PDB file of C-alpha atoms in Angstrom:
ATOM      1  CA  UNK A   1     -30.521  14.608 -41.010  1.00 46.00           C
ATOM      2  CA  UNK A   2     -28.205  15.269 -37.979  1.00 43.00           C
ATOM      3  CA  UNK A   3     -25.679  12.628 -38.848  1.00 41.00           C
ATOM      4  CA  UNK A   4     -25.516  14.304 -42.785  1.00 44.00           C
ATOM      5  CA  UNK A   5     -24.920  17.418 -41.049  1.00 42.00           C
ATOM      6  CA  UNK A   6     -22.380  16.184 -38.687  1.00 37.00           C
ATOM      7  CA  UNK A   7     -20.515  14.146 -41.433  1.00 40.00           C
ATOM      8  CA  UNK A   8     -20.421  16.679 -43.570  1.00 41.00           C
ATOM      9  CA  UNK A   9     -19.143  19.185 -40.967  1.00 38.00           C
ATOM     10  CA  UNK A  10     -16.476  16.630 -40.592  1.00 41.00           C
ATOM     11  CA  UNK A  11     -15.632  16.831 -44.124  1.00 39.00           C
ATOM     12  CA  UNK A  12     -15.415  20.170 -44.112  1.00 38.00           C
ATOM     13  CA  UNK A  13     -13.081  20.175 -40.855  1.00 35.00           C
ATOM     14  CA  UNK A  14     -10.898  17.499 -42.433  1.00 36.00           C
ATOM     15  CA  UNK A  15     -10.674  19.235 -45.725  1.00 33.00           C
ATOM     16  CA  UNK A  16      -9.676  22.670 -44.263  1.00 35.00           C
ATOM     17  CA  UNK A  17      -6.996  21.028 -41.930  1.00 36.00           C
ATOM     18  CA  UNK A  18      -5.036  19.330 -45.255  1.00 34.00           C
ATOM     19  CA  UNK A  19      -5.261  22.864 -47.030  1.00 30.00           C
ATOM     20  CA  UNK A  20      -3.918  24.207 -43.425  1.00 33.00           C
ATOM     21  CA  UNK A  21      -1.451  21.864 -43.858  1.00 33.00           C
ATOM     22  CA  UNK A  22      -0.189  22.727 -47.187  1.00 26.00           C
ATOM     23  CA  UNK A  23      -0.745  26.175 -47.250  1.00 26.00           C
ATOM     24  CA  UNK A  24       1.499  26.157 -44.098  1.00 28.00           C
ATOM     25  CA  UNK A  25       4.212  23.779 -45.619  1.00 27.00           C
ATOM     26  CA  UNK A  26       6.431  26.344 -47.193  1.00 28.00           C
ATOM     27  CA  UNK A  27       6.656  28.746 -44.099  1.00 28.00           C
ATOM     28  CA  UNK A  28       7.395  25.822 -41.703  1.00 30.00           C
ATOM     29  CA  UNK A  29      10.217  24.686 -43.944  1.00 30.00           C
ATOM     30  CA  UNK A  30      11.060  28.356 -43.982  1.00 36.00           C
ATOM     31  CA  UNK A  31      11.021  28.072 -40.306  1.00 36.00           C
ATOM     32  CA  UNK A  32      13.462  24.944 -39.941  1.00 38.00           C
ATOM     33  CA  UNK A  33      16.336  27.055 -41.029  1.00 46.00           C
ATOM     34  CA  UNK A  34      15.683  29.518 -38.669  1.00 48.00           C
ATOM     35  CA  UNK A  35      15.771  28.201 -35.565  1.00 47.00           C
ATOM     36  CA  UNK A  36      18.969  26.929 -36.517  1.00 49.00           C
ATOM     37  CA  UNK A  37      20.399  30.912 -37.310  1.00 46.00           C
ATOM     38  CA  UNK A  38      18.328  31.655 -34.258  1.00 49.00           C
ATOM     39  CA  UNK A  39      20.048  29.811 -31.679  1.00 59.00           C
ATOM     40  CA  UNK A  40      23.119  31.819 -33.031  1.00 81.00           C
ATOM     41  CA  UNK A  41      21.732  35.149 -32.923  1.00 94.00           C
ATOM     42  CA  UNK A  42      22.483  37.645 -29.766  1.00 95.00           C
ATOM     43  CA  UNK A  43      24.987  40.174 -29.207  1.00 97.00           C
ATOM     44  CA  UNK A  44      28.155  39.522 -27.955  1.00 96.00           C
ATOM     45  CA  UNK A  45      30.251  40.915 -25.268  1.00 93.00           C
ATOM     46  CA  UNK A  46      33.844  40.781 -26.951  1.00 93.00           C
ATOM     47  CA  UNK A  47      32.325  43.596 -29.658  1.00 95.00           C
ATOM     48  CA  UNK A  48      28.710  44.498 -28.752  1.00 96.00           C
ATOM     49  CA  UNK A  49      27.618  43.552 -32.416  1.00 97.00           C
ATOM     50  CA  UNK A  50      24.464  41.774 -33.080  1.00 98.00           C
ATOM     51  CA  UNK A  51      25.185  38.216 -34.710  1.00 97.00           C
ATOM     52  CA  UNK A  52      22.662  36.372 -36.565  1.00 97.00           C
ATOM     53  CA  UNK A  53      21.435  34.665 -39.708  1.00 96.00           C
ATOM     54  CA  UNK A  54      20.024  37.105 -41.852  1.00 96.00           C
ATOM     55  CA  UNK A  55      18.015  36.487 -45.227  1.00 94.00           C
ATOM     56  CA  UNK A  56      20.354  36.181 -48.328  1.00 91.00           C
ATOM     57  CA  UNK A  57      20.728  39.094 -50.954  1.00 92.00           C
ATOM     58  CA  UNK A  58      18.782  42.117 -48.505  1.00 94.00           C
ATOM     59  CA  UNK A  59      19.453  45.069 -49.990  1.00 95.00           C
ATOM     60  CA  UNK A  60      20.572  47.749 -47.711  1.00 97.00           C
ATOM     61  CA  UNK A  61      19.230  51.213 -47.489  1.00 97.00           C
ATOM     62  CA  UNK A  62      20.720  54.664 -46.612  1.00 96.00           C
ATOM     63  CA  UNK A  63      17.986  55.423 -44.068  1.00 98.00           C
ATOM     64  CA  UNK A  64      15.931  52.325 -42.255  1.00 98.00           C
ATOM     65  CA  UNK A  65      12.658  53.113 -44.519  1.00 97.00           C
ATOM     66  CA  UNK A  66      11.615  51.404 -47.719  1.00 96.00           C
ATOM     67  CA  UNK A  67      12.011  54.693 -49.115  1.00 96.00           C
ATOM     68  CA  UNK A  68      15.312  55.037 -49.144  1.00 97.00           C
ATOM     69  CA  UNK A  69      17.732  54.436 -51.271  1.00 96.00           C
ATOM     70  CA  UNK A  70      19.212  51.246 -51.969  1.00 95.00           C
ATOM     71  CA  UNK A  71      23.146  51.613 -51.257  1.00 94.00           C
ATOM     72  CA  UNK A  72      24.240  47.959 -50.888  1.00 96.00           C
ATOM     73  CA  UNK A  73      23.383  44.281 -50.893  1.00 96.00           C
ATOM     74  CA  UNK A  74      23.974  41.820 -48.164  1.00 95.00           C
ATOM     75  CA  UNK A  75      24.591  38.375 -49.906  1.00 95.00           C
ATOM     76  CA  UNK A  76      25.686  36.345 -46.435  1.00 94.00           C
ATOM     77  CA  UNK A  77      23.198  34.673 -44.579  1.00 95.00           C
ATOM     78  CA  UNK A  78      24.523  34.805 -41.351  1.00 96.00           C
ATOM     79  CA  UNK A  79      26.309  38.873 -40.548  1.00 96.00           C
ATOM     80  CA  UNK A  80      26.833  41.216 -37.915  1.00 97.00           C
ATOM     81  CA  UNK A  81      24.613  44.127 -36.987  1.00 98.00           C
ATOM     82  CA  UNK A  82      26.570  47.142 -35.543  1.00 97.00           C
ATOM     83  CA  UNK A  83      23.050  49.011 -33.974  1.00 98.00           C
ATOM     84  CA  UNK A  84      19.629  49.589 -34.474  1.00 98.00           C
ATOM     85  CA  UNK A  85      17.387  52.093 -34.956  1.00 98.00           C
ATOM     86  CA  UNK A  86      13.321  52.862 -35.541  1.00 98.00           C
ATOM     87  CA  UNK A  87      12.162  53.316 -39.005  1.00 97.00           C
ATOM     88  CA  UNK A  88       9.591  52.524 -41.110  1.00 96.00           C
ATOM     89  CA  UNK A  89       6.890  49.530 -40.588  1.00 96.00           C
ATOM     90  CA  UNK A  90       8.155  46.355 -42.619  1.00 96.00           C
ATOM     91  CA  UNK A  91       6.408  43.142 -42.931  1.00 93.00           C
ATOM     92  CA  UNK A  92       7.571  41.742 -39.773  1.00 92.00           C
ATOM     93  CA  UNK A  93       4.869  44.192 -38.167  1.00 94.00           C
ATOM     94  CA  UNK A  94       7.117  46.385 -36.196  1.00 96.00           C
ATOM     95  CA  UNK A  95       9.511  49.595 -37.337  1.00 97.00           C
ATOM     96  CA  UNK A  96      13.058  48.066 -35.851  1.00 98.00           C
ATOM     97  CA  UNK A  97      15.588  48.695 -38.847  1.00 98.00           C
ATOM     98  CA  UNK A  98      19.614  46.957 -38.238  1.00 98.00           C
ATOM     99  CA  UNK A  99      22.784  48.423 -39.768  1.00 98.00           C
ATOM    100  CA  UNK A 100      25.326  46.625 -40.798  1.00 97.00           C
ATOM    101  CA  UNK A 101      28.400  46.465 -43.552  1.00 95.00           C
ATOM    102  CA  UNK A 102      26.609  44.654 -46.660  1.00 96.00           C
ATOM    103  CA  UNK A 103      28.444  42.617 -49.269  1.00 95.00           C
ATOM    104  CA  UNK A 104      28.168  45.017 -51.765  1.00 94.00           C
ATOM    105  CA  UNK A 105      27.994  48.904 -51.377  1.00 93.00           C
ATOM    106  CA  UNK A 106      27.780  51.773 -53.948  1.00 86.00           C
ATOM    107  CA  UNK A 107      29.355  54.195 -51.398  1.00 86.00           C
ATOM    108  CA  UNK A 108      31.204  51.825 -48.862  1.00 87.00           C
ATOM    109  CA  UNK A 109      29.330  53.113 -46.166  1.00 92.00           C
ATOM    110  CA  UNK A 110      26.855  50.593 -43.572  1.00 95.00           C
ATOM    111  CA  UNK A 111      23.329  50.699 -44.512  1.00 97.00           C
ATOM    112  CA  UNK A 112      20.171  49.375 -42.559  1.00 98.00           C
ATOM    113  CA  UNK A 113      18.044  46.306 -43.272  1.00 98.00           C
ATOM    114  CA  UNK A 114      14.834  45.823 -41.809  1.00 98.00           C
ATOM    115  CA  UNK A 115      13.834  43.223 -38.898  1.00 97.00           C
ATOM    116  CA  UNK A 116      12.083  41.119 -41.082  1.00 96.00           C
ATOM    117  CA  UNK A 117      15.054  40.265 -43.012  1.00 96.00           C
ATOM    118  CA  UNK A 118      17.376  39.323 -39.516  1.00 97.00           C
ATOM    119  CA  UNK A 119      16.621  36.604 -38.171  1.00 96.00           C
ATOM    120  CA  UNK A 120      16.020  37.728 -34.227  1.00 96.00           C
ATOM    121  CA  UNK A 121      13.114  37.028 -32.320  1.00 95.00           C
ATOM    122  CA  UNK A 122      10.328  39.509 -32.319  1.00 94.00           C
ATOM    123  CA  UNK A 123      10.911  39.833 -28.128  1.00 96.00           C
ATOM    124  CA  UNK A 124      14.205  41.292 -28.987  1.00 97.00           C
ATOM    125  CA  UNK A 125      12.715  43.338 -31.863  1.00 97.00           C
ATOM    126  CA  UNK A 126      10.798  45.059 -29.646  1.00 96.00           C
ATOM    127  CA  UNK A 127      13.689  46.489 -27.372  1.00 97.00           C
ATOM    128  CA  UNK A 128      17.027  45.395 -28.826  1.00 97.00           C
ATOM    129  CA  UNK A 129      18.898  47.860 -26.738  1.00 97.00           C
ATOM    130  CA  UNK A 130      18.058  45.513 -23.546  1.00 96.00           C
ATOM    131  CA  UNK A 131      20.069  42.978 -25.171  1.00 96.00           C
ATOM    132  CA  UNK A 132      22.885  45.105 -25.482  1.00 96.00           C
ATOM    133  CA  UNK A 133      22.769  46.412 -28.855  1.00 98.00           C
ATOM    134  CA  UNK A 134      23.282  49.946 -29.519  1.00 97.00           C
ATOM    135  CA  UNK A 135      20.531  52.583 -30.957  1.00 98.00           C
ATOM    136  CA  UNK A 136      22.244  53.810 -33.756  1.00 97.00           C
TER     137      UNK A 136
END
């Protein structure tokens, strides 16, 4: 009766991993790109601006909450962000919010995308002003 259990436990382990496994699939193939835009994102010294791959067609907002309204689009994947600032909680579980010039704009003015949408790590999330990026 022990063995059944045990075997069957073992099924149950091996079954759960393979769903793991392809539940998992599509955010670590998310994931390869980003390392890549990653280990180009920082700020840098010759303009202070925030470089870094960035999720493709983000629409940009007037204010950095969902709320507001949409004023642009920004179609490149990899941008500049000229500051940050605190705003309302996205998906990437924090309230860090980045302006920048989109693409597109219905009033040619910057507009702010949230975190989850740039491609920085959520260490510099947390305090992007210690990496040398304004507060807006």
């Amino acid at each position: 009766m022990i063995v059944k259990s045990v075997k069957a436990t073992a099924a149950s382990v091996t079954v759960a991993a393979a769903l793991a496994g392809i539940l998992a699939a599509p955010s670590a193939q998310a994931a390869t790109s980003a390392p890549a835009a990653a280990a180009e994102c920082g700020v840098r010294a010759h303009d202070n601006r925030l470089w870094c791959g960035n999720s493709g067609s983000a629409p940009t907002r007037a204010e950095p909450f969902h709320e507001s309204p949409i004023t642009g689009l920004l179609q490149s994947t990899f941008s500049y962000f000229t500051c940050w600032s605190p705003g309302g909680l996205h998906g990437g579980g924090n309230t860090t919010w980045y302006r920048t010039v989109p693409d597109w704009s219905s009033d040619g003015r910057e507009g702010y995308v949230p975190a989850d949408w740039v491609f920085t790590p959520s260490w510099f999330d947390a305090d992007p002003s210690r990496y040398g990026l304004r507060r807006c």
